[in-house]
Short mmCIF file of C-alpha atoms in Angstrom, two decimals:
data_model
loop_
_atom_site.label_atom_id
_atom_site.label_comp_id
_atom_site.label_asym_id
_atom_site.label_seq_id
_atom_site.Cartn_x
_atom_site.Cartn_y
_atom_site.Cartn_z
CA MET A 1 41.16 9.56 6.26
CA ASN A 2 37.48 9.20 5.37
CA LEU A 3 35.95 6.76 7.83
CA ALA A 4 32.69 6.60 5.85
CA ARG A 5 34.48 4.64 3.12
CA LEU A 6 35.46 1.98 5.63
CA ARG A 7 31.84 1.50 6.65
CA PRO A 8 30.39 -1.74 5.22
CA ARG A 9 27.70 -1.19 2.59
CA LYS A 10 25.54 -4.18 3.43
CA LEU A 11 23.19 -3.91 6.36
CA SER A 12 23.83 -7.51 7.35
CA THR A 13 27.59 -6.84 7.48
CA ARG A 14 27.10 -3.67 9.51
CA VAL A 15 24.82 -5.47 11.95
CA ALA A 16 27.31 -8.36 12.20
CA VAL A 17 30.16 -5.96 12.90
CA LEU A 18 28.03 -4.16 15.47
CA VAL A 19 27.14 -7.46 17.17
CA MET A 20 30.80 -8.52 17.24
CA THR A 21 31.88 -5.16 18.63
CA LEU A 22 29.22 -5.15 21.32
CA THR A 23 30.00 -8.74 22.25
CA MET A 24 33.73 -8.09 22.55
CA VAL A 25 33.08 -4.89 24.52
CA LEU A 26 30.79 -6.77 26.87
CA ALA A 27 33.41 -9.52 27.21
CA ALA A 28 36.07 -6.93 28.06
CA ILE A 29 33.78 -5.25 30.55
CA GLY A 30 32.96 -8.61 32.12
CA CYS A 31 36.64 -9.52 32.34
CA ILE A 32 37.60 -6.20 33.94
CA ALA A 33 34.62 -6.25 36.31
CA SER A 34 35.43 -9.82 37.36
CA PHE A 35 39.07 -8.93 37.96
CA LEU A 36 38.18 -5.85 40.00
CA LEU A 37 35.65 -7.81 42.02
CA SER A 38 38.16 -10.57 42.74
CA ARG A 39 40.77 -8.00 43.71
CA ALA A 40 38.32 -6.26 46.02
CA VAL A 41 37.39 -9.59 47.66
CA ILE A 42 41.06 -10.55 48.22
CA HIS A 43 41.92 -7.14 49.62
CA ALA A 44 38.87 -7.25 51.88
CA SER A 45 39.96 -10.68 53.14
CA ILE A 46 43.45 -9.34 53.94
CA ASP A 47 41.95 -6.33 55.71
CA ASP A 48 39.69 -8.59 57.80
CA THR A 49 42.68 -10.74 58.76
CA LEU A 50 44.67 -7.67 59.86
CA HIS A 51 41.71 -6.20 61.71
CA VAL A 52 41.18 -9.44 63.67
CA ALA A 53 44.89 -9.71 64.39
CA VAL A 54 45.40 -6.25 65.88
CA ASN A 55 42.22 -6.47 67.95
CA HIS A 56 43.10 -9.86 69.42
CA GLU A 57 44.96 -10.02 72.71
CA HIS A 58 48.33 -11.75 72.39
CA THR A 59 51.01 -12.52 74.87
CA SER A 60 53.78 -11.71 72.45
CA ALA A 61 54.57 -10.41 68.96
CA GLN A 62 55.85 -13.87 68.00
CA GLU A 63 52.49 -15.52 68.60
CA LEU A 64 50.73 -12.81 66.62
CA ALA A 65 53.15 -13.17 63.69
CA GLU A 66 52.66 -16.93 63.55
CA GLU A 67 48.89 -16.47 63.06
CA LEU A 68 49.44 -14.23 60.04
CA PRO A 69 50.33 -15.33 56.46
CA SER A 70 53.93 -15.89 55.43
CA GLY A 71 55.91 -12.66 55.07
CA ALA A 72 53.92 -10.85 57.74
CA ILE A 73 55.61 -8.46 60.20
CA VAL A 74 54.31 -7.74 63.70
CA MET A 75 55.40 -4.89 65.95
CA VAL A 76 54.27 -4.58 69.60
CA ARG A 77 55.27 -1.69 71.81
CA ARG A 78 54.65 -1.71 75.54
CA GLY A 79 56.07 1.36 77.17
CA ASP A 80 59.66 1.73 76.00
CA ARG A 81 60.00 -1.85 74.86
CA LEU A 82 59.48 -2.59 71.14
CA ASP A 83 59.14 -6.17 69.97
CA VAL A 84 59.42 -6.83 66.20
CA ARG A 85 58.79 -10.27 64.66
CA ALA A 86 58.46 -11.59 61.09
CA ASN A 87 56.76 -14.74 59.82
CA GLY A 88 57.98 -16.87 56.96
CA PRO A 89 61.38 -17.97 55.60
CA ASP A 90 62.94 -14.57 56.07
CA ARG A 91 62.35 -13.71 59.70
CA VAL A 92 64.89 -10.87 59.77
CA VAL A 93 63.53 -7.36 59.57
CA ALA A 94 65.93 -4.83 58.12
CA ALA A 95 66.63 -1.62 60.06
CA GLU A 96 65.16 0.53 57.28
CA ASP A 97 61.97 -1.52 57.32
CA ALA A 98 61.77 -1.34 61.10
CA THR A 99 62.23 2.44 61.02
CA ALA A 100 59.44 2.83 58.44
CA LEU A 101 57.12 0.59 60.42
CA ARG A 102 57.92 2.45 63.66
CA THR A 103 56.80 5.63 61.90
CA GLU A 104 53.54 3.94 60.92
CA LEU A 105 53.08 2.83 64.53
CA ASP A 106 53.05 6.47 65.60
CA ARG A 107 50.29 7.31 63.10
CA PRO A 108 46.54 7.10 63.89
CA ASP A 109 44.82 3.75 63.94
CA GLY A 110 43.62 2.30 60.65
CA LEU A 111 44.49 0.35 57.48
CA ARG A 112 46.83 1.65 54.79
CA ASP A 113 49.40 0.62 52.20
CA VAL A 114 53.07 1.11 52.97
CA LYS A 115 56.11 0.79 50.70
CA LEU A 116 59.07 -0.65 52.61
CA PRO A 117 62.61 -0.08 51.30
CA GLU A 118 63.68 -3.74 51.49
CA ARG A 119 60.34 -5.48 51.01
CA ASP A 120 57.32 -5.46 48.72
CA ASP A 121 54.21 -3.41 49.25
CA MET A 122 52.72 -4.08 52.63
CA ARG A 123 49.21 -3.73 53.97
CA VAL A 124 49.49 -2.25 57.48
CA ALA A 125 46.97 -2.14 60.34
CA THR A 126 47.65 -0.27 63.61
CA LEU A 127 45.81 -0.17 66.93
CA ARG A 128 46.54 1.80 70.09
CA GLN A 129 45.39 0.32 73.37
CA PRO A 130 46.12 1.43 76.93
CA GLY A 131 49.76 0.47 77.53
CA THR A 132 50.10 -1.36 74.21
CA GLU A 133 50.49 -0.38 70.57
CA VAL A 134 50.13 -3.08 67.93
CA LEU A 135 51.12 -3.04 64.23
CA ALA A 136 50.51 -5.87 61.80
CA ALA A 137 51.78 -5.78 58.21
CA VAL A 138 51.06 -8.35 55.50
CA SER A 139 52.87 -8.55 52.16
CA MET A 140 50.66 -7.94 49.10
CA GLU A 141 52.97 -9.84 46.76
CA PRO A 142 51.20 -13.24 47.08
CA ALA A 143 47.82 -11.59 46.55
CA GLU A 144 49.09 -9.72 43.50
CA ARG A 145 50.53 -12.95 42.07
CA ASP A 146 47.20 -14.64 42.59
CA LEU A 147 45.41 -11.72 40.94
CA THR A 148 47.80 -11.89 37.98
CA ARG A 149 47.11 -15.58 37.52
CA LEU A 150 43.36 -14.92 37.90
CA ALA A 151 43.53 -12.20 35.25
CA ALA A 152 45.32 -14.57 32.88
CA TRP A 153 42.67 -17.24 33.44
CA GLN A 154 39.90 -14.74 32.95
CA LEU A 155 41.42 -13.54 29.70
CA ALA A 156 41.78 -17.12 28.60
CA LEU A 157 38.09 -17.68 29.29
CA TRP A 158 36.52 -14.36 28.33
CA VAL A 159 38.28 -13.85 25.01
CA PRO A 160 37.24 -17.24 23.53
CA ALA A 161 33.79 -16.78 25.04
CA GLY A 162 33.55 -13.37 23.36
CA ILE A 163 34.69 -14.82 20.04
CA VAL A 164 32.19 -17.67 20.25
CA ALA A 165 29.40 -15.30 21.28
CA SER A 166 30.31 -12.99 18.39
CA ALA A 167 30.23 -15.86 15.92
CA VAL A 168 26.87 -17.04 17.24
CA GLY A 169 25.56 -13.47 17.13
CA VAL A 170 26.73 -13.00 13.54
CA TRP A 171 25.13 -16.31 12.52
CA LEU A 172 21.85 -15.40 14.21
CA THR A 173 21.96 -11.93 12.67
CA ARG A 174 22.46 -13.30 9.17
CA ARG A 175 19.67 -15.79 9.77
CA GLN A 176 17.32 -13.04 10.89
CA VAL A 177 18.30 -10.85 7.94
CA ARG A 178 17.73 -13.68 5.45
CA PRO A 179 14.04 -12.72 4.89
CA LEU A 180 15.19 -9.17 4.12
CA GLN A 181 17.57 -10.58 1.54
CA ALA A 182 14.64 -12.48 0.03
CA VAL A 183 12.70 -9.20 -0.14
CA THR A 184 15.68 -7.56 -1.82
CA ARG A 185 16.02 -10.35 -4.37
CA THR A 186 12.32 -10.25 -5.18
CA ALA A 187 12.29 -6.47 -5.55
CA ARG A 188 15.43 -6.54 -7.70
CA SER A 189 14.00 -9.26 -9.94
CA ILE A 190 10.82 -7.23 -10.39
CA ALA A 191 12.83 -4.08 -11.14
CA GLU A 192 14.93 -5.92 -13.74
CA THR A 193 11.88 -7.48 -15.42
CA PRO A 194 11.01 -6.05 -18.87
CA ALA A 195 7.91 -3.89 -19.00
CA GLU A 196 5.96 -6.42 -21.04
CA SER A 197 6.47 -9.08 -18.35
CA VAL A 198 5.61 -7.03 -15.26
CA GLU A 199 2.39 -9.00 -14.72
CA ASP A 200 4.37 -12.20 -14.31
CA ALA A 201 6.93 -10.50 -12.07
CA VAL A 202 4.42 -9.12 -9.56
CA SER A 203 2.85 -12.56 -9.22
CA ARG A 204 5.90 -13.61 -7.21
CA ARG A 205 5.80 -13.57 -3.43
CA VAL A 206 8.39 -13.17 -0.71
CA PRO A 207 8.66 -16.26 1.53
CA GLU A 208 7.10 -15.33 4.84
CA PRO A 209 8.82 -16.51 8.05
CA ARG A 210 7.05 -18.78 10.49
CA ARG A 211 6.97 -16.09 13.14
CA ALA A 212 5.11 -13.32 11.37
CA ALA A 213 4.73 -11.18 14.50
CA ASP A 214 8.24 -9.68 14.43
CA GLU A 215 9.32 -6.73 12.31
CA VAL A 216 10.74 -8.88 9.51
CA GLY A 217 7.53 -10.89 9.31
CA VAL A 218 5.43 -7.73 9.25
CA LEU A 219 7.64 -6.32 6.49
CA THR A 220 7.41 -9.44 4.31
CA HIS A 221 3.65 -9.58 4.84
CA ALA A 222 3.35 -5.90 3.85
CA ILE A 223 5.49 -6.49 0.74
CA ASN A 224 3.32 -9.44 -0.28
CA ASP A 225 0.16 -7.36 0.28
CA LEU A 226 1.69 -4.63 -1.88
CA LEU A 227 2.50 -7.12 -4.64
CA ARG A 228 -1.04 -8.49 -4.48
CA GLN A 229 -2.48 -4.99 -4.79
CA VAL A 230 -0.17 -4.18 -7.70
CA GLU A 231 -1.13 -7.45 -9.37
CA ALA A 232 -4.83 -6.66 -8.91
CA ALA A 233 -4.28 -3.11 -10.22
CA LEU A 234 -2.51 -4.44 -13.31
CA ALA A 235 -5.31 -6.93 -13.86
CA ARG A 236 -7.86 -4.11 -13.61
CA ARG A 237 -5.77 -2.03 -16.00
CA ASP A 238 -5.63 -4.87 -18.53
CA GLU A 239 -9.36 -5.40 -18.17
CA SER A 240 -9.99 -1.68 -18.61
CA GLU A 241 -7.74 -1.53 -21.67
CA ALA A 242 -9.48 -4.56 -23.16
CA ALA A 243 -12.88 -2.96 -22.49
CA LEU A 244 -11.63 0.28 -24.05
CA ARG A 245 -10.40 -1.55 -27.13
CA THR A 246 -13.72 -3.36 -27.39
CA MET A 247 -15.62 -0.11 -26.95
CA LEU A 248 -13.56 1.65 -29.62
CA ALA A 249 -14.06 -1.25 -32.00
CA ASP A 250 -17.81 -1.24 -31.34
CA VAL A 251 -18.06 2.53 -31.63
CA SER A 252 -16.22 2.32 -34.92
CA HIS A 253 -18.62 -0.39 -36.02
CA GLU A 254 -21.63 1.66 -34.91
CA LEU A 255 -20.40 4.75 -36.73
CA ARG A 256 -19.41 2.84 -39.88
CA THR A 257 -22.97 1.97 -40.87
CA PRO A 258 -24.50 5.49 -40.66
CA LEU A 259 -21.40 6.97 -42.29
CA ALA A 260 -21.67 4.50 -45.17
CA VAL A 261 -25.37 5.26 -45.58
CA VAL A 262 -24.77 9.02 -45.50
CA ARG A 263 -21.95 8.70 -48.00
CA SER A 264 -23.90 6.49 -50.43
CA HIS A 265 -26.98 8.70 -50.37
CA ALA A 266 -24.87 11.82 -50.68
CA GLU A 267 -23.13 10.35 -53.73
CA LEU A 268 -26.49 9.32 -55.19
CA SER A 269 -27.90 12.79 -54.66
CA ALA A 270 -24.82 14.38 -56.20
CA SER A 271 -25.01 12.12 -59.25
CA MET A 272 -28.70 12.91 -59.70
CA LEU A 273 -27.99 16.62 -59.54
CA THR A 274 -25.14 16.25 -62.03
CA ARG A 275 -27.33 14.38 -64.50
CA ALA A 276 -30.08 16.95 -64.14
CA VAL A 277 -27.72 19.86 -64.73
CA GLU A 278 -26.19 18.22 -67.79
CA ALA A 279 -29.63 17.46 -69.22
CA GLU A 280 -30.70 21.02 -68.57
CA ARG A 281 -27.67 22.38 -70.32
CA SER A 282 -28.14 20.16 -73.41
CA GLU A 283 -31.81 21.08 -73.71
CA ALA A 284 -30.99 24.74 -73.31
CA ALA A 285 -28.42 24.54 -76.11
CA GLY A 286 -30.91 22.81 -78.48
CA ASP A 287 -33.62 25.35 -77.73
CA SER A 288 -31.27 28.26 -78.43
CA ALA A 289 -30.43 26.84 -81.86
CA GLY A 290 -34.10 26.37 -82.76
CA ALA A 291 -35.05 29.84 -81.62
CA GLY A 292 -33.17 31.44 -84.53
CA LEU A 293 -35.43 29.77 -87.17
CA SER A 294 -38.69 31.42 -86.07
CA GLY A 295 -39.58 33.94 -83.46
CA VAL A 296 -43.03 32.52 -82.73
CA GLU A 297 -41.84 29.03 -82.71
CA GLY A 298 -39.00 30.10 -80.37
CA GLN A 299 -41.49 31.51 -77.92
CA ASP A 300 -43.53 28.31 -77.92
CA GLY A 301 -40.35 26.26 -77.53
CA GLY A 302 -39.25 28.38 -74.56
CA ALA A 303 -42.54 27.80 -72.83
CA ASP A 304 -42.37 24.11 -73.43
CA HIS A 305 -38.83 24.11 -72.12
CA GLY A 306 -39.85 25.86 -68.93
CA ARG A 307 -42.63 23.34 -68.34
CA ARG A 308 -40.25 20.43 -68.89
CA ALA A 309 -37.65 21.98 -66.54
CA ALA A 310 -40.22 22.39 -63.79
CA SER A 311 -41.38 18.85 -64.28
CA ASP A 312 -37.79 17.60 -64.10
CA VAL A 313 -37.14 19.55 -60.91
CA ARG A 314 -40.22 18.00 -59.25
CA ALA A 315 -39.16 14.55 -60.38
CA LEU A 316 -35.66 15.19 -59.02
CA GLU A 317 -37.09 16.33 -55.71
CA LEU A 318 -39.14 13.16 -55.47
CA GLU A 319 -36.06 11.04 -56.18
CA LEU A 320 -33.80 12.94 -53.75
CA ALA A 321 -36.29 13.18 -50.88
CA PRO A 322 -35.78 9.59 -49.55
CA SER A 323 -32.00 9.95 -49.70
CA LEU A 324 -32.07 13.28 -47.93
CA ARG A 325 -34.39 11.92 -45.23
CA ARG A 326 -32.07 8.92 -44.78
CA ILE A 327 -29.08 11.22 -44.50
CA GLU A 328 -30.93 13.21 -41.84
CA ARG A 329 -31.84 10.09 -39.83
CA GLU A 330 -28.32 8.68 -39.91
CA SER A 331 -26.85 12.06 -38.98
CA ILE A 332 -29.19 12.21 -35.99
CA ARG A 333 -28.13 8.67 -35.06
CA MET A 334 -24.45 9.58 -35.21
CA ALA A 335 -25.06 12.78 -33.24
CA ARG A 336 -26.91 10.78 -30.57
CA LEU A 337 -24.03 8.31 -30.35
CA VAL A 338 -21.50 11.13 -30.01
CA GLU A 339 -23.66 12.78 -27.32
CA ASP A 340 -23.77 9.48 -25.43
CA LEU A 341 -19.99 9.21 -25.55
CA LEU A 342 -19.63 12.81 -24.34
CA LEU A 343 -22.09 12.15 -21.52
CA LEU A 344 -20.10 9.11 -20.42
CA ALA A 345 -16.90 11.16 -20.55
CA HIS A 346 -18.47 13.83 -18.33
CA LEU A 347 -19.75 11.22 -15.89
CA ASP A 348 -16.34 9.54 -15.76
CA ALA A 349 -14.79 12.95 -15.01
CA GLY A 350 -17.09 13.27 -11.97
CA GLN A 351 -19.01 16.30 -13.19
CA ARG A 352 -22.25 16.81 -11.24
CA ALA A 353 -25.36 18.48 -12.64
CA ALA A 354 -27.39 21.10 -10.85
CA GLN A 355 -29.51 19.71 -8.01
CA GLU A 356 -33.21 20.57 -7.98
CA SER A 357 -36.55 19.21 -6.88
CA VAL A 358 -37.58 16.33 -9.16
CA ASP A 359 -41.05 14.78 -9.43
CA VAL A 360 -40.20 11.15 -10.17
CA THR A 361 -43.87 10.18 -10.66
CA PHE A 362 -44.33 12.80 -13.40
CA LEU A 363 -41.14 11.71 -15.21
CA ALA A 364 -42.25 8.08 -15.09
CA LEU A 365 -45.65 9.00 -16.58
CA GLU A 366 -43.91 10.92 -19.38
CA ALA A 367 -41.66 7.95 -20.17
CA LEU A 368 -44.66 5.61 -20.20
CA SER A 369 -46.67 7.90 -22.49
CA ASP A 370 -43.82 8.09 -25.01
CA ALA A 371 -43.36 4.32 -24.89
CA LYS A 372 -47.08 3.75 -25.60
CA LEU A 373 -46.82 5.88 -28.74
CA MET A 374 -43.64 4.07 -29.88
CA ALA A 375 -44.92 0.54 -29.16
CA PRO A 376 -48.70 0.39 -28.97
CA GLN A 377 -48.59 -3.39 -29.45
CA HIS A 378 -47.11 -3.81 -25.94
CA LEU A 379 -49.27 -4.06 -22.85
CA TRP A 380 -48.34 -1.09 -20.66
CA ALA A 381 -49.20 -0.70 -16.95
CA PHE A 382 -48.43 1.98 -14.39
CA ASP A 383 -48.55 1.93 -10.59
CA ALA A 384 -47.77 4.86 -8.30
CA PRO A 385 -49.12 6.39 -5.09
CA ASP A 386 -51.54 9.31 -5.20
CA GLU A 387 -48.99 11.67 -3.70
CA ALA A 388 -46.07 12.78 -5.86
CA CYS A 389 -42.74 11.11 -5.08
CA GLU A 390 -40.13 13.86 -5.13
CA ILE A 391 -36.37 13.85 -4.63
CA VAL A 392 -33.54 16.37 -4.84
CA GLY A 393 -31.29 15.57 -7.79
CA ASP A 394 -30.63 15.96 -11.50
CA GLU A 395 -33.96 16.02 -13.38
CA ASN A 396 -32.42 15.23 -16.77
CA GLY A 397 -30.43 12.38 -15.23
CA VAL A 398 -33.50 10.84 -13.58
CA ARG A 399 -35.49 11.21 -16.80
CA ARG A 400 -32.67 9.58 -18.79
CA VAL A 401 -32.47 6.62 -16.40
CA ILE A 402 -36.21 5.93 -16.51
CA VAL A 403 -36.43 6.43 -20.28
CA ASN A 404 -33.47 4.16 -20.92
CA LEU A 405 -34.94 1.34 -18.83
CA VAL A 406 -38.36 1.67 -20.44
CA THR A 407 -36.77 1.86 -23.91
CA ASN A 408 -34.69 -1.22 -23.18
CA ALA A 409 -37.84 -3.13 -22.19
CA ARG A 410 -39.63 -1.89 -25.32
CA ARG A 411 -36.88 -2.66 -27.82
CA HIS A 412 -35.80 -6.06 -26.60
CA THR A 413 -39.17 -7.69 -25.98
CA PRO A 414 -41.58 -9.03 -28.58
CA ALA A 415 -45.00 -7.55 -29.38
CA GLY A 416 -47.62 -8.34 -26.77
CA THR A 417 -45.14 -8.23 -23.86
CA ARG A 418 -46.52 -6.79 -20.65
CA VAL A 419 -44.38 -3.99 -19.22
CA GLN A 420 -45.22 -2.45 -15.85
CA LEU A 421 -43.67 0.78 -14.59
CA SER A 422 -44.01 1.31 -10.83
CA VAL A 423 -43.04 4.16 -8.51
CA ARG A 424 -43.21 3.82 -4.74
CA ASP A 425 -42.11 5.76 -1.65
CA ALA A 426 -39.48 3.96 0.46
CA GLY A 427 -38.94 6.56 3.18
CA ASP A 428 -35.46 7.95 2.58
CA SER A 429 -35.61 6.97 -1.09
CA VAL A 430 -37.91 6.56 -4.08
CA VAL A 431 -37.95 3.21 -5.87
CA VAL A 432 -38.72 2.89 -9.58
CA GLU A 433 -39.31 -0.56 -11.09
CA VAL A 434 -39.55 -1.54 -14.75
CA ALA A 435 -40.75 -5.15 -15.06
CA ASP A 436 -41.51 -7.12 -18.20
CA ASP A 437 -42.39 -10.74 -18.94
CA GLY A 438 -40.11 -10.94 -21.97
CA PRO A 439 -37.27 -13.39 -22.62
CA GLY A 440 -34.94 -11.69 -20.11
CA LEU A 441 -31.51 -10.18 -20.49
CA PRO A 442 -28.75 -12.24 -22.11
CA ALA A 443 -26.57 -13.97 -19.54
CA SER A 444 -23.46 -12.11 -20.72
CA VAL A 445 -25.20 -8.73 -20.40
CA ALA A 446 -26.96 -9.53 -17.11
CA ALA A 447 -23.61 -10.45 -15.52
CA GLU A 448 -22.21 -6.95 -16.21
CA PRO A 449 -25.08 -4.60 -17.10
CA GLY A 450 -22.85 -1.53 -16.87
CA ARG A 451 -20.18 -2.84 -19.23
CA ARG A 452 -19.94 -0.55 -22.23
CA PHE A 453 -20.66 -2.22 -25.56
CA LYS A 454 -20.81 -5.56 -23.79
CA ARG A 455 -21.38 -8.10 -26.55
CA ALA A 456 -24.02 -10.73 -26.03
CA ALA A 457 -23.35 -14.32 -26.93
CA ARG A 458 -24.39 -15.53 -30.39
CA SER A 459 -27.11 -17.60 -28.77
CA ASP A 460 -28.64 -14.40 -27.42
CA THR A 461 -30.02 -13.41 -30.84
CA GLY A 462 -27.61 -10.54 -31.28
CA ARG A 463 -28.81 -8.47 -28.32
CA ARG A 464 -26.18 -6.32 -26.74
CA GLY A 465 -25.77 -3.76 -24.00
CA GLY A 466 -24.40 -0.96 -26.17
CA LEU A 467 -24.20 2.40 -24.37
CA GLY A 468 -27.76 2.50 -23.04
CA LEU A 469 -27.27 0.42 -19.91
CA ALA A 470 -23.76 1.83 -19.42
CA ILE A 471 -25.12 5.38 -19.41
CA THR A 472 -27.97 4.32 -17.11
CA MET A 473 -25.58 2.78 -14.60
CA ALA A 474 -23.19 5.74 -14.79
CA LEU A 475 -26.01 8.26 -14.30
CA ALA A 476 -27.33 6.30 -11.32
CA GLU A 477 -23.88 6.21 -9.75
CA SER A 478 -23.47 9.98 -10.25
CA MET A 479 -26.76 10.53 -8.39
CA GLU A 480 -25.77 8.07 -5.62
CA ALA A 481 -28.59 5.79 -6.77
CA SER A 482 -28.44 2.03 -7.19
CA ILE A 483 -29.78 -0.23 -9.94
CA HIS A 484 -30.45 -3.92 -9.52
CA PHE A 485 -31.42 -6.27 -12.36
CA ASP A 486 -33.38 -9.44 -11.71
CA SER A 487 -33.51 -11.31 -15.02
CA SER A 488 -34.59 -14.80 -16.02
CA THR A 489 -36.43 -16.49 -18.83
CA ALA A 490 -39.65 -15.38 -17.13
CA GLY A 491 -38.82 -11.71 -17.55
CA THR A 492 -36.64 -8.87 -16.37
CA THR A 493 -37.11 -6.44 -13.49
CA ALA A 494 -34.94 -3.33 -13.16
CA ILE A 495 -35.10 -1.75 -9.69
CA VAL A 496 -33.79 1.81 -9.28
CA THR A 497 -33.37 3.23 -5.77
CA LEU A 498 -33.09 7.05 -5.80
CA PRO A 499 -32.09 8.77 -2.52
CA ARG A 500 -34.27 11.63 -1.38
CA ARG A 501 -31.20 13.81 -0.99
CA PRO A 502 -27.67 12.76 -2.04
CA ALA A 503 -25.18 12.49 0.82
CA ALA A 504 -22.64 14.61 -1.06
CA LEU A 505 -25.21 17.38 -1.39
CA GLY A 506 -25.97 17.17 2.31
CA ALA A 507 -22.26 17.47 3.14
CA GLU A 508 -22.02 20.67 1.16
#
């Protein structure tokens, strides 16, 4: 027989059965212990009575017998005279009983149980004194009857008490397990929820008990914390997927324009070449026909044809040059966009560039010089200490961060805007600031400057974050630097804090 099959499956049922079993076992132990204690007390009382009786001086066996309980037998021997008396309704002592008691009288002093032929079990006490030997025997039948009745009363009390205690224990157990059942129901409902509705399922919570300090309360609190974390993770996943969809849509939009331009100019160039070739072929055919009429005239016609062909080629070059230059510019634009996406992918993958000594002041001067050439109508200013501010990091990354911030200030501010680039030593770090007095960042972009292809509101005149700020923020994070934007209608200030030596590099 497989006992494992008989084991209840539910934890609450197993705990209830365990509580009932323990309660009934404790009730049985209590009943037995109470009975044995009562029996020991009664027997001790009988022994005390016999001990007092045999040690007390009496004038006769009759007087001693009358002081003992009913059914007692007393035997006193003085010399050769033996006096036997019994107390109770039956005062006659049978010869067999007297013989057995006389044998006990000859034994050493003490208390012991004796089985008499004609009577019940007797408790016997003997004492030898000079000239006198005393034996007192008390029947154990009344005590055993009392013990039997006591055992019946104890069973009548302990069994119902055990049943009531078991019922109360089962009720309390089920009440304590109720929060676990709530956890089970919540987990099962989440597990049975379709995948498209998981966000709604994890928003549920397990009711927490009032006393949250016990194990059940700690468990429910931990489950609720887990559900909150899962809910937050799903929200972040949805936000990331939405940002990815937006980025893909914007990348597609960004690539669509240069691709369309490249395609249109390529088609235009191809059509121009086709027309030129066809014209060349037709002229060549006409010249060949005219050459057969006259040799001299054919030579002059060939020369004229060569001059016309050269002139046509130059005209074709002049017509194709703008289209080819446009194709080159748009190809460079697409290549730059693809490089930006690859750079973001590498930064997201946690790839670190080689660490070297970087002169931040020199890189800032380079970025400012390039910006002056690109936008001479802006008012440019530079502020830096006399000593070079150097750090250990990625030179290309630092250059890209500074150039991106300066470019952002140049592109998104009107002509005549004052832009100041500052570099200062801050002890364990180098701080670079790019401040302008332009219209400021759009509110939607300033809220999340690192959001990729973050669209600005329509009221923000079409300005957008694109990949520039996203790459800047990602590069700064990879170098353990921080970027803070302070933007208002009075202008924008970008503050970059570059550590002298990255902590990760120091750990290595």
